[in-house]
mmCIF file of N, CA and C in Angstrom:
data_model
loop_
_atom_site.group_PDB
_atom_site.id
_atom_site.type_symbol
_atom_site.label_atom_id
_atom_site.label_comp_id
_atom_site.label_asym_id
_atom_site.label_seq_id
_atom_site.Cartn_x
_atom_site.Cartn_y
_atom_site.Cartn_z
ATOM 1 N N MET A 21 -34.756 47.271 68.667
ATOM 2 C CA MET A 21 -33.534 46.574 68.981
ATOM 3 C C MET A 21 -33.553 45.221 68.285
ATOM 4 N N ILE A 22 -32.397 44.785 67.826
ATOM 5 C CA ILE A 22 -32.252 43.455 67.217
ATOM 6 C C ILE A 22 -31.471 42.608 68.204
ATOM 7 N N ARG A 23 -32.112 41.548 68.725
ATOM 8 C CA ARG A 23 -31.480 40.722 69.746
ATOM 9 C C ARG A 23 -31.932 39.275 69.627
ATOM 10 N N LEU A 24 -31.406 38.422 70.496
ATOM 11 C CA LEU A 24 -31.737 37.005 70.481
ATOM 12 C C LEU A 24 -32.937 36.715 71.371
ATOM 13 N N ALA A 25 -33.785 35.792 70.931
ATOM 14 C CA ALA A 25 -34.897 35.292 71.731
ATOM 15 C C ALA A 25 -34.744 33.778 71.808
ATOM 16 N N ARG A 26 -34.704 33.235 73.015
ATOM 17 C CA ARG A 26 -34.473 31.804 73.200
ATOM 18 C C ARG A 26 -35.764 31.031 72.958
ATOM 19 N N VAL A 27 -35.673 29.982 72.132
ATOM 20 C CA VAL A 27 -36.861 29.180 71.842
ATOM 21 C C VAL A 27 -36.626 27.688 72.035
ATOM 22 N N GLY A 28 -35.432 27.270 72.401
ATOM 23 C CA GLY A 28 -35.128 25.853 72.535
ATOM 24 C C GLY A 28 -35.687 25.239 73.800
ATOM 25 N N ALA A 29 -35.666 23.922 73.844
ATOM 26 C CA ALA A 29 -36.117 23.189 75.026
ATOM 27 C C ALA A 29 -35.086 23.331 76.143
ATOM 28 N N ARG A 30 -35.421 22.812 77.302
ATOM 29 C CA ARG A 30 -34.518 22.893 78.440
ATOM 30 C C ARG A 30 -33.187 22.208 78.120
ATOM 31 N N LYS A 31 -32.107 22.894 78.371
ATOM 32 C CA LYS A 31 -30.737 22.442 78.107
ATOM 33 C C LYS A 31 -30.466 22.199 76.621
ATOM 34 N N GLN A 32 -31.301 22.737 75.749
ATOM 35 C CA GLN A 32 -31.097 22.644 74.306
ATOM 36 C C GLN A 32 -31.370 24.010 73.687
ATOM 37 N N PRO A 33 -30.472 24.968 73.901
ATOM 38 C CA PRO A 33 -30.749 26.330 73.439
ATOM 39 C C PRO A 33 -30.787 26.437 71.924
ATOM 40 N N TYR A 34 -31.720 27.223 71.447
ATOM 41 C CA TYR A 34 -31.865 27.570 70.041
ATOM 42 C C TYR A 34 -32.432 28.984 70.051
ATOM 43 N N TYR A 35 -31.915 29.848 69.224
ATOM 44 C CA TYR A 35 -32.290 31.248 69.302
ATOM 45 C C TYR A 35 -32.828 31.765 67.973
ATOM 46 N N ARG A 36 -33.762 32.691 68.064
ATOM 47 C CA ARG A 36 -34.206 33.464 66.914
ATOM 48 C C ARG A 36 -33.591 34.840 67.032
ATOM 49 N N VAL A 37 -33.170 35.405 65.913
ATOM 50 C CA VAL A 37 -32.707 36.794 65.885
ATOM 51 C C VAL A 37 -33.936 37.615 65.529
ATOM 52 N N VAL A 38 -34.377 38.481 66.461
ATOM 53 C CA VAL A 38 -35.641 39.185 66.299
ATOM 54 C C VAL A 38 -35.468 40.692 66.405
ATOM 55 N N VAL A 39 -36.370 41.399 65.737
ATOM 56 C CA VAL A 39 -36.509 42.840 65.905
ATOM 57 C C VAL A 39 -37.617 43.027 66.924
ATOM 58 N N ILE A 40 -37.311 43.727 68.021
ATOM 59 C CA ILE A 40 -38.257 43.852 69.126
ATOM 60 C C ILE A 40 -38.031 45.185 69.818
ATOM 61 N N GLU A 41 -39.083 45.714 70.410
ATOM 62 C CA GLU A 41 -38.918 46.939 71.185
ATOM 63 C C GLU A 41 -38.028 46.649 72.384
ATOM 64 N N LYS A 42 -37.166 47.593 72.720
ATOM 65 C CA LYS A 42 -36.182 47.371 73.770
ATOM 66 C C LYS A 42 -36.809 47.087 75.126
ATOM 67 N N SER A 43 -37.967 47.670 75.395
ATOM 68 C CA SER A 43 -38.588 47.520 76.708
ATOM 69 C C SER A 43 -39.357 46.204 76.873
ATOM 70 N N ARG A 44 -39.531 45.444 75.822
ATOM 71 C CA ARG A 44 -40.284 44.185 75.914
ATOM 72 C C ARG A 44 -39.433 43.070 76.527
ATOM 73 N N ALA A 45 -40.108 42.030 76.994
ATOM 74 C CA ALA A 45 -39.433 40.870 77.578
ATOM 75 C C ALA A 45 -38.622 40.144 76.510
ATOM 76 N N ARG A 46 -37.668 39.332 76.953
ATOM 77 C CA ARG A 46 -36.777 38.621 76.035
ATOM 78 C C ARG A 46 -37.547 37.822 74.993
ATOM 79 N N ASN A 47 -38.577 37.108 75.421
ATOM 80 C CA ASN A 47 -39.365 36.296 74.495
ATOM 81 C C ASN A 47 -40.728 36.919 74.232
ATOM 82 N N GLY A 48 -40.832 38.231 74.382
ATOM 83 C CA GLY A 48 -42.087 38.922 74.130
ATOM 84 C C GLY A 48 -42.407 38.989 72.652
ATOM 85 N N ARG A 49 -43.514 39.654 72.332
ATOM 86 C CA ARG A 49 -43.948 39.745 70.943
ATOM 87 C C ARG A 49 -42.941 40.550 70.135
ATOM 88 N N SER A 50 -42.432 39.961 69.063
ATOM 89 C CA SER A 50 -41.432 40.629 68.235
ATOM 90 C C SER A 50 -42.097 41.248 67.008
ATOM 91 N N VAL A 51 -41.391 42.196 66.408
ATOM 92 C CA VAL A 51 -41.879 42.838 65.194
ATOM 93 C C VAL A 51 -41.617 41.940 63.994
ATOM 94 N N GLU A 52 -40.398 41.347 63.953
ATOM 95 C CA GLU A 52 -40.027 40.502 62.818
ATOM 96 C C GLU A 52 -38.897 39.572 63.217
ATOM 97 N N VAL A 53 -38.902 38.355 62.681
ATOM 98 C CA VAL A 53 -37.803 37.410 62.874
ATOM 99 C C VAL A 53 -36.867 37.565 61.678
ATOM 100 N N VAL A 54 -35.591 37.881 61.958
ATOM 101 C CA VAL A 54 -34.646 38.140 60.873
ATOM 102 C C VAL A 54 -33.521 37.113 60.806
ATOM 103 N N GLY A 55 -33.638 36.026 61.566
ATOM 104 C CA GLY A 55 -32.610 35.001 61.486
ATOM 105 C C GLY A 55 -32.717 33.996 62.613
ATOM 106 N N THR A 56 -31.786 33.018 62.591
ATOM 107 C CA THR A 56 -31.716 32.001 63.630
ATOM 108 C C THR A 56 -30.258 31.770 64.000
ATOM 109 N N TYR A 57 -30.057 31.224 65.205
ATOM 110 C CA TYR A 57 -28.715 30.912 65.700
ATOM 111 C C TYR A 57 -28.807 29.633 66.509
ATOM 112 N N ASN A 58 -28.024 28.630 66.123
ATOM 113 C CA ASN A 58 -28.003 27.354 66.840
ATOM 114 C C ASN A 58 -26.584 27.094 67.339
ATOM 115 N N PRO A 59 -26.317 27.344 68.630
ATOM 116 C CA PRO A 59 -24.969 27.153 69.154
ATOM 117 C C PRO A 59 -24.606 25.685 69.400
ATOM 118 N N ARG A 60 -25.554 24.777 69.246
ATOM 119 C CA ARG A 60 -25.301 23.366 69.556
ATOM 120 C C ARG A 60 -24.620 22.612 68.429
ATOM 121 N N THR A 61 -24.644 23.138 67.226
ATOM 122 C CA THR A 61 -23.967 22.464 66.123
ATOM 123 C C THR A 61 -22.486 22.819 66.159
ATOM 124 N N ASN A 62 -21.674 22.048 65.469
ATOM 125 C CA ASN A 62 -20.241 22.317 65.448
ATOM 126 C C ASN A 62 -19.772 22.454 64.014
ATOM 127 N N PRO A 63 -19.465 23.650 63.527
ATOM 128 C CA PRO A 63 -19.517 24.944 64.220
ATOM 129 C C PRO A 63 -20.965 25.437 64.335
ATOM 130 N N ALA A 64 -21.171 26.431 65.176
ATOM 131 C CA ALA A 64 -22.512 26.976 65.399
ATOM 132 C C ALA A 64 -23.098 27.470 64.086
ATOM 133 N N SER A 65 -24.369 27.171 63.842
ATOM 134 C CA SER A 65 -25.000 27.581 62.586
ATOM 135 C C SER A 65 -25.764 28.886 62.783
ATOM 136 N N VAL A 66 -25.559 29.806 61.847
ATOM 137 C CA VAL A 66 -26.198 31.113 61.888
ATOM 138 C C VAL A 66 -26.840 31.361 60.535
ATOM 139 N N THR A 67 -28.109 31.735 60.531
ATOM 140 C CA THR A 67 -28.822 32.110 59.315
ATOM 141 C C THR A 67 -29.400 33.497 59.542
ATOM 142 N N LEU A 68 -29.007 34.456 58.702
ATOM 143 C CA LEU A 68 -29.468 35.835 58.860
ATOM 144 C C LEU A 68 -30.037 36.355 57.553
ATOM 145 N N LYS A 69 -31.091 37.169 57.658
ATOM 146 C CA LYS A 69 -31.628 37.884 56.503
ATOM 147 C C LYS A 69 -30.950 39.256 56.510
ATOM 148 N N GLN A 70 -29.796 39.341 55.843
ATOM 149 C CA GLN A 70 -28.967 40.540 55.925
ATOM 150 C C GLN A 70 -29.690 41.781 55.390
ATOM 151 N N ASP A 71 -30.509 41.623 54.346
ATOM 152 C CA ASP A 71 -31.221 42.780 53.804
ATOM 153 C C ASP A 71 -32.198 43.365 54.816
ATOM 154 N N ARG A 72 -32.869 42.498 55.604
ATOM 155 C CA ARG A 72 -33.810 42.985 56.621
ATOM 156 C C ARG A 72 -33.080 43.608 57.809
ATOM 157 N N ILE A 73 -31.923 43.061 58.163
ATOM 158 C CA ILE A 73 -31.121 43.653 59.241
ATOM 159 C C ILE A 73 -30.652 45.042 58.825
ATOM 160 N N ASP A 74 -30.209 45.183 57.569
ATOM 161 C CA ASP A 74 -29.794 46.497 57.065
ATOM 162 C C ASP A 74 -30.969 47.474 57.074
ATOM 163 N N TYR A 75 -32.150 46.996 56.700
ATOM 164 C CA TYR A 75 -33.337 47.841 56.687
ATOM 165 C C TYR A 75 -33.644 48.365 58.092
ATOM 166 N N TRP A 76 -33.657 47.475 59.075
ATOM 167 C CA TRP A 76 -34.010 47.881 60.434
ATOM 168 C C TRP A 76 -32.938 48.764 61.066
ATOM 169 N N THR A 77 -31.670 48.508 60.780
ATOM 170 C CA THR A 77 -30.632 49.383 61.328
ATOM 171 C C THR A 77 -30.709 50.766 60.695
ATOM 172 N N ALA A 78 -31.126 50.839 59.433
ATOM 173 C CA ALA A 78 -31.319 52.138 58.786
ATOM 174 C C ALA A 78 -32.480 52.893 59.429
ATOM 175 N N LYS A 79 -33.462 52.152 59.954
ATOM 176 C CA LYS A 79 -34.610 52.762 60.636
ATOM 177 C C LYS A 79 -34.281 53.143 62.084
ATOM 178 N N GLY A 80 -33.085 52.782 62.568
ATOM 179 C CA GLY A 80 -32.672 53.170 63.911
ATOM 180 C C GLY A 80 -32.564 52.037 64.907
ATOM 181 N N ALA A 81 -32.765 50.805 64.483
ATOM 182 C CA ALA A 81 -32.649 49.673 65.406
ATOM 183 C C ALA A 81 -31.190 49.458 65.777
ATOM 184 N N GLN A 82 -30.962 49.133 67.046
ATOM 185 C CA GLN A 82 -29.617 48.852 67.522
ATOM 186 C C GLN A 82 -29.419 47.351 67.625
ATOM 187 N N LEU A 83 -28.187 46.895 67.371
ATOM 188 C CA LEU A 83 -27.860 45.486 67.509
ATOM 189 C C LEU A 83 -27.406 45.220 68.942
ATOM 190 N N SER A 84 -27.828 44.090 69.509
ATOM 191 C CA SER A 84 -27.285 43.706 70.810
ATOM 192 C C SER A 84 -25.830 43.286 70.606
ATOM 193 N N ASP A 85 -25.081 43.166 71.692
ATOM 194 C CA ASP A 85 -23.665 42.813 71.581
ATOM 195 C C ASP A 85 -23.477 41.479 70.872
ATOM 196 N N ARG A 86 -24.248 40.480 71.257
ATOM 197 C CA ARG A 86 -24.101 39.145 70.666
ATOM 198 C C ARG A 86 -24.506 39.134 69.195
ATOM 199 N N VAL A 87 -25.570 39.824 68.838
ATOM 200 C CA VAL A 87 -26.009 39.867 67.438
ATOM 201 C C VAL A 87 -24.974 40.604 66.590
ATOM 202 N N ALA A 88 -24.354 41.640 67.127
ATOM 203 C CA ALA A 88 -23.314 42.359 66.390
ATOM 204 C C ALA A 88 -22.145 41.427 66.075
ATOM 205 N N ILE A 89 -21.792 40.562 67.014
ATOM 206 C CA ILE A 89 -20.710 39.593 66.788
ATOM 207 C C ILE A 89 -21.117 38.596 65.710
ATOM 208 N N LEU A 90 -22.373 38.104 65.754
ATOM 209 C CA LEU A 90 -22.839 37.139 64.754
ATOM 210 C C LEU A 90 -22.860 37.761 63.358
ATOM 211 N N VAL A 91 -23.308 39.022 63.266
ATOM 212 C CA VAL A 91 -23.351 39.711 61.973
ATOM 213 C C VAL A 91 -21.935 39.910 61.438
ATOM 214 N N ALA A 92 -21.003 40.271 62.312
ATOM 215 C CA ALA A 92 -19.620 40.478 61.893
ATOM 216 C C ALA A 92 -18.998 39.174 61.398
ATOM 217 N N LYS A 93 -19.314 38.053 62.042
ATOM 218 C CA LYS A 93 -18.779 36.753 61.612
ATOM 219 C C LYS A 93 -19.324 36.334 60.253
ATOM 220 N N GLN A 94 -20.513 36.827 59.909
ATOM 221 C CA GLN A 94 -21.097 36.533 58.597
ATOM 222 C C GLN A 94 -20.379 37.299 57.492
ATOM 223 N N GLY A 95 -19.551 38.265 57.871
ATOM 224 C CA GLY A 95 -18.783 39.022 56.886
ATOM 225 C C GLY A 95 -19.444 40.312 56.435
ATOM 226 N N ALA A 96 -20.600 40.635 56.998
ATOM 227 C CA ALA A 96 -21.291 41.868 56.611
ATOM 228 C C ALA A 96 -20.808 43.017 57.498
ATOM 229 N N PRO A 97 -20.740 44.220 56.950
ATOM 230 C CA PRO A 97 -20.339 45.361 57.783
ATOM 231 C C PRO A 97 -21.390 45.663 58.822
ATOM 232 N N VAL A 98 -20.954 46.035 60.014
ATOM 233 C CA VAL A 98 -21.861 46.353 61.111
ATOM 234 C C VAL A 98 -22.122 47.854 61.101
ATOM 235 N N ALA A 99 -23.389 48.231 61.016
ATOM 236 C CA ALA A 99 -23.734 49.649 61.041
ATOM 237 C C ALA A 99 -23.568 50.171 62.459
ATOM 238 N N ALA A 100 -23.014 51.349 62.573
ATOM 239 C CA ALA A 100 -22.725 51.907 63.909
ATOM 240 C C ALA A 100 -23.923 52.609 64.495
#
Protein backbone atom coordinates (compact mmCIF):
# COMPACT_ATOMS: atom_id res chain seq x y z
CA MET A 1 0.00 0.00 0.00
CA ILE A 2 1.16 3.55 -0.71
CA ARG A 3 0.08 5.89 2.09
CA LEU A 4 1.14 8.79 4.31
CA ALA A 5 3.34 8.42 7.39
CA ARG A 6 3.39 11.37 9.80
CA VAL A 7 6.85 12.56 10.82
CA GLY A 8 6.33 16.16 11.97
CA ALA A 9 6.54 17.54 15.49
CA ARG A 10 3.49 18.11 17.64
CA LYS A 11 1.05 20.48 15.90
CA GLN A 12 3.45 20.68 12.93
CA PRO A 13 2.41 17.88 10.58
CA TYR A 14 4.77 16.76 7.84
CA TYR A 15 4.23 13.54 5.94
CA ARG A 16 6.26 11.03 3.97
CA VAL A 17 4.59 9.14 1.13
CA VAL A 18 5.68 5.55 1.78
CA VAL A 19 5.27 2.08 0.35
CA ILE A 20 4.35 -0.15 3.29
CA GLU A 21 2.57 -3.40 3.98
CA LYS A 22 -1.10 -2.74 4.68
CA SER A 23 -1.08 -4.54 8.02
CA ARG A 24 1.79 -2.47 9.49
CA ALA A 25 1.35 0.52 11.80
CA ARG A 26 1.07 4.01 10.31
CA ASN A 27 4.68 4.87 11.15
CA GLY A 28 5.99 1.31 10.99
CA ARG A 29 8.92 0.12 8.91
CA SER A 30 8.32 1.07 5.28
CA VAL A 31 9.65 -0.58 2.14
CA GLU A 32 10.47 2.70 0.37
CA VAL A 33 9.87 6.44 0.70
CA VAL A 34 8.45 7.75 -2.59
CA GLY A 35 7.69 11.36 -1.71
CA THR A 36 6.83 14.03 0.84
CA TYR A 37 3.80 16.19 1.63
CA ASN A 38 3.85 19.40 3.67
CA PRO A 39 0.34 20.79 4.28
CA ARG A 40 1.67 23.76 6.29
CA THR A 41 2.99 25.71 3.32
CA ASN A 42 0.69 27.85 1.21
CA PRO A 43 -0.05 26.19 -1.16
CA ALA A 44 0.77 22.75 0.27
CA SER A 45 4.02 21.38 -1.14
CA VAL A 46 4.08 17.88 -2.62
CA THR A 47 7.16 16.07 -3.93
CA LEU A 48 6.60 12.65 -5.53
CA LYS A 49 8.85 10.16 -7.31
CA GLN A 50 6.30 9.37 -10.01
CA ASP A 51 8.41 6.63 -11.64
CA ARG A 52 8.61 4.71 -8.33
CA ILE A 53 4.88 5.14 -7.68
CA ASP A 54 4.17 3.74 -11.16
CA TYR A 55 6.54 0.84 -10.46
CA TRP A 56 4.85 -0.09 -7.18
CA THR A 57 1.32 0.25 -8.55
CA ALA A 58 2.34 -2.06 -11.41
CA LYS A 59 3.47 -4.55 -8.74
CA GLY A 60 0.01 -4.38 -7.12
CA ALA A 61 0.34 -1.64 -4.51
CA GLN A 62 -2.84 0.31 -3.81
CA LEU A 63 -2.95 4.06 -3.22
CA SER A 64 -4.67 5.37 -0.11
CA ASP A 65 -7.47 7.87 -0.71
CA ARG A 66 -5.34 10.88 0.24
CA VAL A 67 -2.32 9.76 -1.81
CA ALA A 68 -4.57 9.20 -4.84
CA ILE A 69 -5.75 12.82 -4.54
CA LEU A 70 -2.15 14.10 -4.24
CA VAL A 71 -1.06 12.07 -7.29
CA ALA A 72 -4.03 13.35 -9.30
CA LYS A 73 -3.19 16.97 -8.38
CA GLN A 74 0.34 16.41 -9.69
CA GLY A 75 -1.24 15.75 -13.09
CA ALA A 76 -0.22 12.10 -13.37
CA PRO A 77 -2.82 9.46 -14.27
CA VAL A 78 -3.97 7.35 -11.33
CA ALA A 79 -3.70 3.61 -11.91
CA ALA A 80 -6.89 1.80 -10.97
